[in-house]
PDB file of C-alpha atoms in Angstrom:
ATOM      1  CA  UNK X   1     -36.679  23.852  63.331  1.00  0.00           C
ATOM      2  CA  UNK X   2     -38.410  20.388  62.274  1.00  0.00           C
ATOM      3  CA  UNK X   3     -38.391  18.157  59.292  1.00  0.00           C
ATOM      4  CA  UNK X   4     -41.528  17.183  57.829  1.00  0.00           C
ATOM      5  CA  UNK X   5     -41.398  14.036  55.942  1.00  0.00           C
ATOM      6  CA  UNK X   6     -44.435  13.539  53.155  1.00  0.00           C
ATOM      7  CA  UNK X   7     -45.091   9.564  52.237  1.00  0.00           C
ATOM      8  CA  UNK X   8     -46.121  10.054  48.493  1.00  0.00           C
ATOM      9  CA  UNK X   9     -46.666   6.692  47.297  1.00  0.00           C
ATOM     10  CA  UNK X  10     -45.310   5.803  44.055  1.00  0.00           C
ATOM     11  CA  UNK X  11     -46.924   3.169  42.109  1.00  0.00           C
ATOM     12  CA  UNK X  12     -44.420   1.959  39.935  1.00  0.00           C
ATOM     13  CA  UNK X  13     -40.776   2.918  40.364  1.00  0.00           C
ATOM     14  CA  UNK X  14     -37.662   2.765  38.061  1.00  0.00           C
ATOM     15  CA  UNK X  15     -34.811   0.974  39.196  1.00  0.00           C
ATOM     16  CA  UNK X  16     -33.122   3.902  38.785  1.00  0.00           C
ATOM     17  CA  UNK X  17     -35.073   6.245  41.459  1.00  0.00           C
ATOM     18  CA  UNK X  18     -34.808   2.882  44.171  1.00  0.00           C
ATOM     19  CA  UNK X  19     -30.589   2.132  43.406  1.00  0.00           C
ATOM     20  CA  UNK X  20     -30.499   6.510  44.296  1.00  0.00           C
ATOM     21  CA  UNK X  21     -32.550   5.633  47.414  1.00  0.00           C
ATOM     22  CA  UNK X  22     -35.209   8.135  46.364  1.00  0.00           C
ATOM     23  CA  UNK X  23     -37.866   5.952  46.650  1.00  0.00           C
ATOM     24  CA  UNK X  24     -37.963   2.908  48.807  1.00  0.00           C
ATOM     25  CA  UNK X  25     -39.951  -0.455  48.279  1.00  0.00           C
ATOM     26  CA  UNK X  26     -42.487  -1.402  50.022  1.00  0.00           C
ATOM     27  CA  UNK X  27     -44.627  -4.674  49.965  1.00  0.00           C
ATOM     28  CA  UNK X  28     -47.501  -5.623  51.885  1.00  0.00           C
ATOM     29  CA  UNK X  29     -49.709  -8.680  51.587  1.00  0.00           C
ATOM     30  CA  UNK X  30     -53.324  -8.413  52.165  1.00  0.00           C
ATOM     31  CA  UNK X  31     -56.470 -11.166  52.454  1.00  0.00           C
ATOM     32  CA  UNK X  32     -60.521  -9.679  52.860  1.00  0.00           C
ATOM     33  CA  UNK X  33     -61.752 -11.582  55.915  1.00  0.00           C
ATOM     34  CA  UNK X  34     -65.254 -10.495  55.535  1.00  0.00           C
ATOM     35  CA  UNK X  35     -66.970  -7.251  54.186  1.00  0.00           C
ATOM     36  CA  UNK X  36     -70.085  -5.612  54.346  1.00  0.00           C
ATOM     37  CA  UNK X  37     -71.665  -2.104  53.506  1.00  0.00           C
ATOM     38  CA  UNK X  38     -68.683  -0.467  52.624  1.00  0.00           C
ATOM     39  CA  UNK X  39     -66.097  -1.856  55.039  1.00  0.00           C
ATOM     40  CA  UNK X  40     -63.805  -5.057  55.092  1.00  0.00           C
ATOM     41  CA  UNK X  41     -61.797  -6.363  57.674  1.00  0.00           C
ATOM     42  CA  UNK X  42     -58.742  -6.836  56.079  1.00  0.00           C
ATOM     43  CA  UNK X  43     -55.648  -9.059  57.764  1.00  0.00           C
ATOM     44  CA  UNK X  44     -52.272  -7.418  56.487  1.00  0.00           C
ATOM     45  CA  UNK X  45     -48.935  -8.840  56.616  1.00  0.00           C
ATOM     46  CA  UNK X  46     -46.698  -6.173  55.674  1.00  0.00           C
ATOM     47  CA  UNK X  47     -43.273  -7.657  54.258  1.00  0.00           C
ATOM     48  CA  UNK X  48     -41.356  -4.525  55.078  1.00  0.00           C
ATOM     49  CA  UNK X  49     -41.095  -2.243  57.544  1.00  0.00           C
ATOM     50  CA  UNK X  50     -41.509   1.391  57.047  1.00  0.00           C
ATOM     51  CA  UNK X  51     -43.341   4.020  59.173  1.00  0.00           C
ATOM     52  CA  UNK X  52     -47.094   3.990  57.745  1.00  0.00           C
ATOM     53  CA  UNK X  53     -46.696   1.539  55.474  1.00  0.00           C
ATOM     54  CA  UNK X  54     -49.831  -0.107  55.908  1.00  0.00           C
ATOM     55  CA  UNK X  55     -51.812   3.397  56.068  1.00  0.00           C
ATOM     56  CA  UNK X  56     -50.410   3.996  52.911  1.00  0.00           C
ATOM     57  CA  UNK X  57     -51.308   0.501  50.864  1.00  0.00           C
ATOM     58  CA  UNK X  58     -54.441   0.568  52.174  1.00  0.00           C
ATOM     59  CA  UNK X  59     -55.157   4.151  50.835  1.00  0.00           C
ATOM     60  CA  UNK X  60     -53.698   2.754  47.574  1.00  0.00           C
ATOM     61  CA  UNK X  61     -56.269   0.343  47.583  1.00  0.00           C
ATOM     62  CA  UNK X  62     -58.750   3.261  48.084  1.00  0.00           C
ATOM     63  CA  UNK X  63     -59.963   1.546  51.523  1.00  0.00           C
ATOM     64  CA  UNK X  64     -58.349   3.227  54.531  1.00  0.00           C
ATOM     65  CA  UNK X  65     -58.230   2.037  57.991  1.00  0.00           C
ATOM     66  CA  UNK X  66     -60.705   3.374  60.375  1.00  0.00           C
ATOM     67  CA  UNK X  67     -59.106   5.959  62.383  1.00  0.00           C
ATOM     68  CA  UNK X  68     -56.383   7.213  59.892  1.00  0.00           C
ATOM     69  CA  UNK X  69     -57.130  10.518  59.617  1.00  0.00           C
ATOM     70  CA  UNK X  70     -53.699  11.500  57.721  1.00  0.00           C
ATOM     71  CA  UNK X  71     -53.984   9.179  54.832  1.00  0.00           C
ATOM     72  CA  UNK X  72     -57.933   8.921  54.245  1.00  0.00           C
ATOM     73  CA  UNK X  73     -58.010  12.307  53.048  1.00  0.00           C
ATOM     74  CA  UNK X  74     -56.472  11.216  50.007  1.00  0.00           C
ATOM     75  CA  UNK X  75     -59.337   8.944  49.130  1.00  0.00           C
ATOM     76  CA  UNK X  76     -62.195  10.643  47.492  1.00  0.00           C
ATOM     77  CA  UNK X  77     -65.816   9.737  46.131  1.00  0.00           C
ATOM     78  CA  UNK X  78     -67.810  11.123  43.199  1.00  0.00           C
ATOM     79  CA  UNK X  79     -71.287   9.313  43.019  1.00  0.00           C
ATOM     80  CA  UNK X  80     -70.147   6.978  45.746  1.00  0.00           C
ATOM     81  CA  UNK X  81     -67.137   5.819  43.746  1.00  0.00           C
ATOM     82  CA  UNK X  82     -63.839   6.182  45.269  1.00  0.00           C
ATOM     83  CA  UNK X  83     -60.755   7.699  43.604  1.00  0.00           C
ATOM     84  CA  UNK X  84     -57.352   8.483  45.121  1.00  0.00           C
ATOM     85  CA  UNK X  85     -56.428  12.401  44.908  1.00  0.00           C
ATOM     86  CA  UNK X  86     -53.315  13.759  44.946  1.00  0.00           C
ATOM     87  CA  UNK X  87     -51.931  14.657  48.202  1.00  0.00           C
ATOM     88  CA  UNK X  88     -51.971  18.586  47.400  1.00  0.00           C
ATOM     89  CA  UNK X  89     -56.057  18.501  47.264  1.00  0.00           C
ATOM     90  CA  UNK X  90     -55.982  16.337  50.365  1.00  0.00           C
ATOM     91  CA  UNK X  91     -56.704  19.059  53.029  1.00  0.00           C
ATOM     92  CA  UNK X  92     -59.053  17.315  55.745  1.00  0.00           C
ATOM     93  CA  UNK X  93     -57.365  16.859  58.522  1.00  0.00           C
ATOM     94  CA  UNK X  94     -60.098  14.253  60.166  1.00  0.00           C
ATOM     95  CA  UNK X  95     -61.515  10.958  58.096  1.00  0.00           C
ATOM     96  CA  UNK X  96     -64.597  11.479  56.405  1.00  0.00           C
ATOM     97  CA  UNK X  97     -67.421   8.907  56.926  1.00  0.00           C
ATOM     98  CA  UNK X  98     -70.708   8.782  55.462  1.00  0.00           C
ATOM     99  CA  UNK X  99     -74.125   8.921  58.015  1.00  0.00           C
ATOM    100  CA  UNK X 100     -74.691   5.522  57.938  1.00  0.00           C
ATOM    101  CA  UNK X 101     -71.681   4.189  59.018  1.00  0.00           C
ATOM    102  CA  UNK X 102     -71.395   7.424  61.871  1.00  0.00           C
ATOM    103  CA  UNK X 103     -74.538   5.557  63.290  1.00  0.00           C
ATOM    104  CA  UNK X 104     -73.677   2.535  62.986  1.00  0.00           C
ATOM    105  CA  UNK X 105     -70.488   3.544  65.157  1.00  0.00           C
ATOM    106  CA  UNK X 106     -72.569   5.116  67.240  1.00  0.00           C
ATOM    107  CA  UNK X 107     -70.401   8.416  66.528  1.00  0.00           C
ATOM    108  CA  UNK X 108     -71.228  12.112  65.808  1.00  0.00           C
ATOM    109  CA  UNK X 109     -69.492  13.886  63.305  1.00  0.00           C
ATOM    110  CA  UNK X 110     -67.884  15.924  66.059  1.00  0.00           C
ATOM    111  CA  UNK X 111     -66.652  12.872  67.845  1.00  0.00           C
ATOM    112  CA  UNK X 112     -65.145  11.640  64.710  1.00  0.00           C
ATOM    113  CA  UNK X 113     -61.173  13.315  65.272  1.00  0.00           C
ATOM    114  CA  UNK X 114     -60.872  11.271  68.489  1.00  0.00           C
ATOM    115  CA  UNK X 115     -61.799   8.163  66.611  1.00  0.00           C
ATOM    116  CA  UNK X 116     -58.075   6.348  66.789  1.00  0.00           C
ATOM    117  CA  UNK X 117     -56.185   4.007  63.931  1.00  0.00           C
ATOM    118  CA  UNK X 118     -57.905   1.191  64.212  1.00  0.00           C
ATOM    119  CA  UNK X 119     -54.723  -1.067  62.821  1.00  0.00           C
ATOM    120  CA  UNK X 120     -53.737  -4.060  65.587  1.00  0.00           C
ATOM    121  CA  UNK X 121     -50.830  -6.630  65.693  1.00  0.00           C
ATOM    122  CA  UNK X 122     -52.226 -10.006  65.882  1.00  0.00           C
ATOM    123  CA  UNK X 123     -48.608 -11.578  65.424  1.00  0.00           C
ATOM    124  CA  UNK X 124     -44.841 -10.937  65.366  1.00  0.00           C
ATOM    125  CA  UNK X 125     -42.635 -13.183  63.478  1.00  0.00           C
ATOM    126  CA  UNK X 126     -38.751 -12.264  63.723  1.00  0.00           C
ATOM    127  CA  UNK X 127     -36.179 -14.145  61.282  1.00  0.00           C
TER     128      UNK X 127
END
């Protein structure tokens, strides 16, 4: 019998829910590189370490990584403006892309769920 953890981010949490360790802290640093119809390339310099940390900020920001087909689904658009849902109405199991950027991918929408996380270490810095 398995364990299934759910991340649900928490924007703002009382010092009372992190000294009961039912929330953790997370920090992440971020700088736009360069952007252009509707995606960024972001550089991200995460300042703790927890499993899908960055998947998760970058969902907060309502831009998730290519490839991140868990998280993405939280992120949805009404007249082309993007919102964050609540993980309950996130069902989609595969990250939703408009036409445009499909082509410019050169991807089908059936080749989209074997499009991996595009996240990459540049750098590890140990203390």
């Amino acid at each position: 019998e398995g364990c299934a953890v759910q991340v649900v981010p928490v924007p703002a949490p009382g010092r009372r829910s992190l000294a009961r360790k039912e929330v953790k802290s997370t920090l992440t640093r971020y700088q736009v590189l360069g952007a252009t119809r509707g995606c960024a390339l972001l550089q991200l310099q995460p300042k703790t370490a927890f499993p899908e940390q960055l998947q998760v900020h970058l969902t907060l920001l309502l831009c998730p990584a290519l490839g991140d087909h868990k998280h993405s689904s939280r992120v949805g658009r009404v007249l082309g403006v993007p919102f964050l849902l609540t993980p309950e109405a996130a069902l989609t199991r595969t990250q939703v892309l408009d036409k445009e950027l499909l082509s410019r991918l050169g991807l089908s929408p059936q080749q989209l769920h074997h499009l991996p996380l595009h996240i990459h270490l540049q750098e590890l810095m140990l203390p």
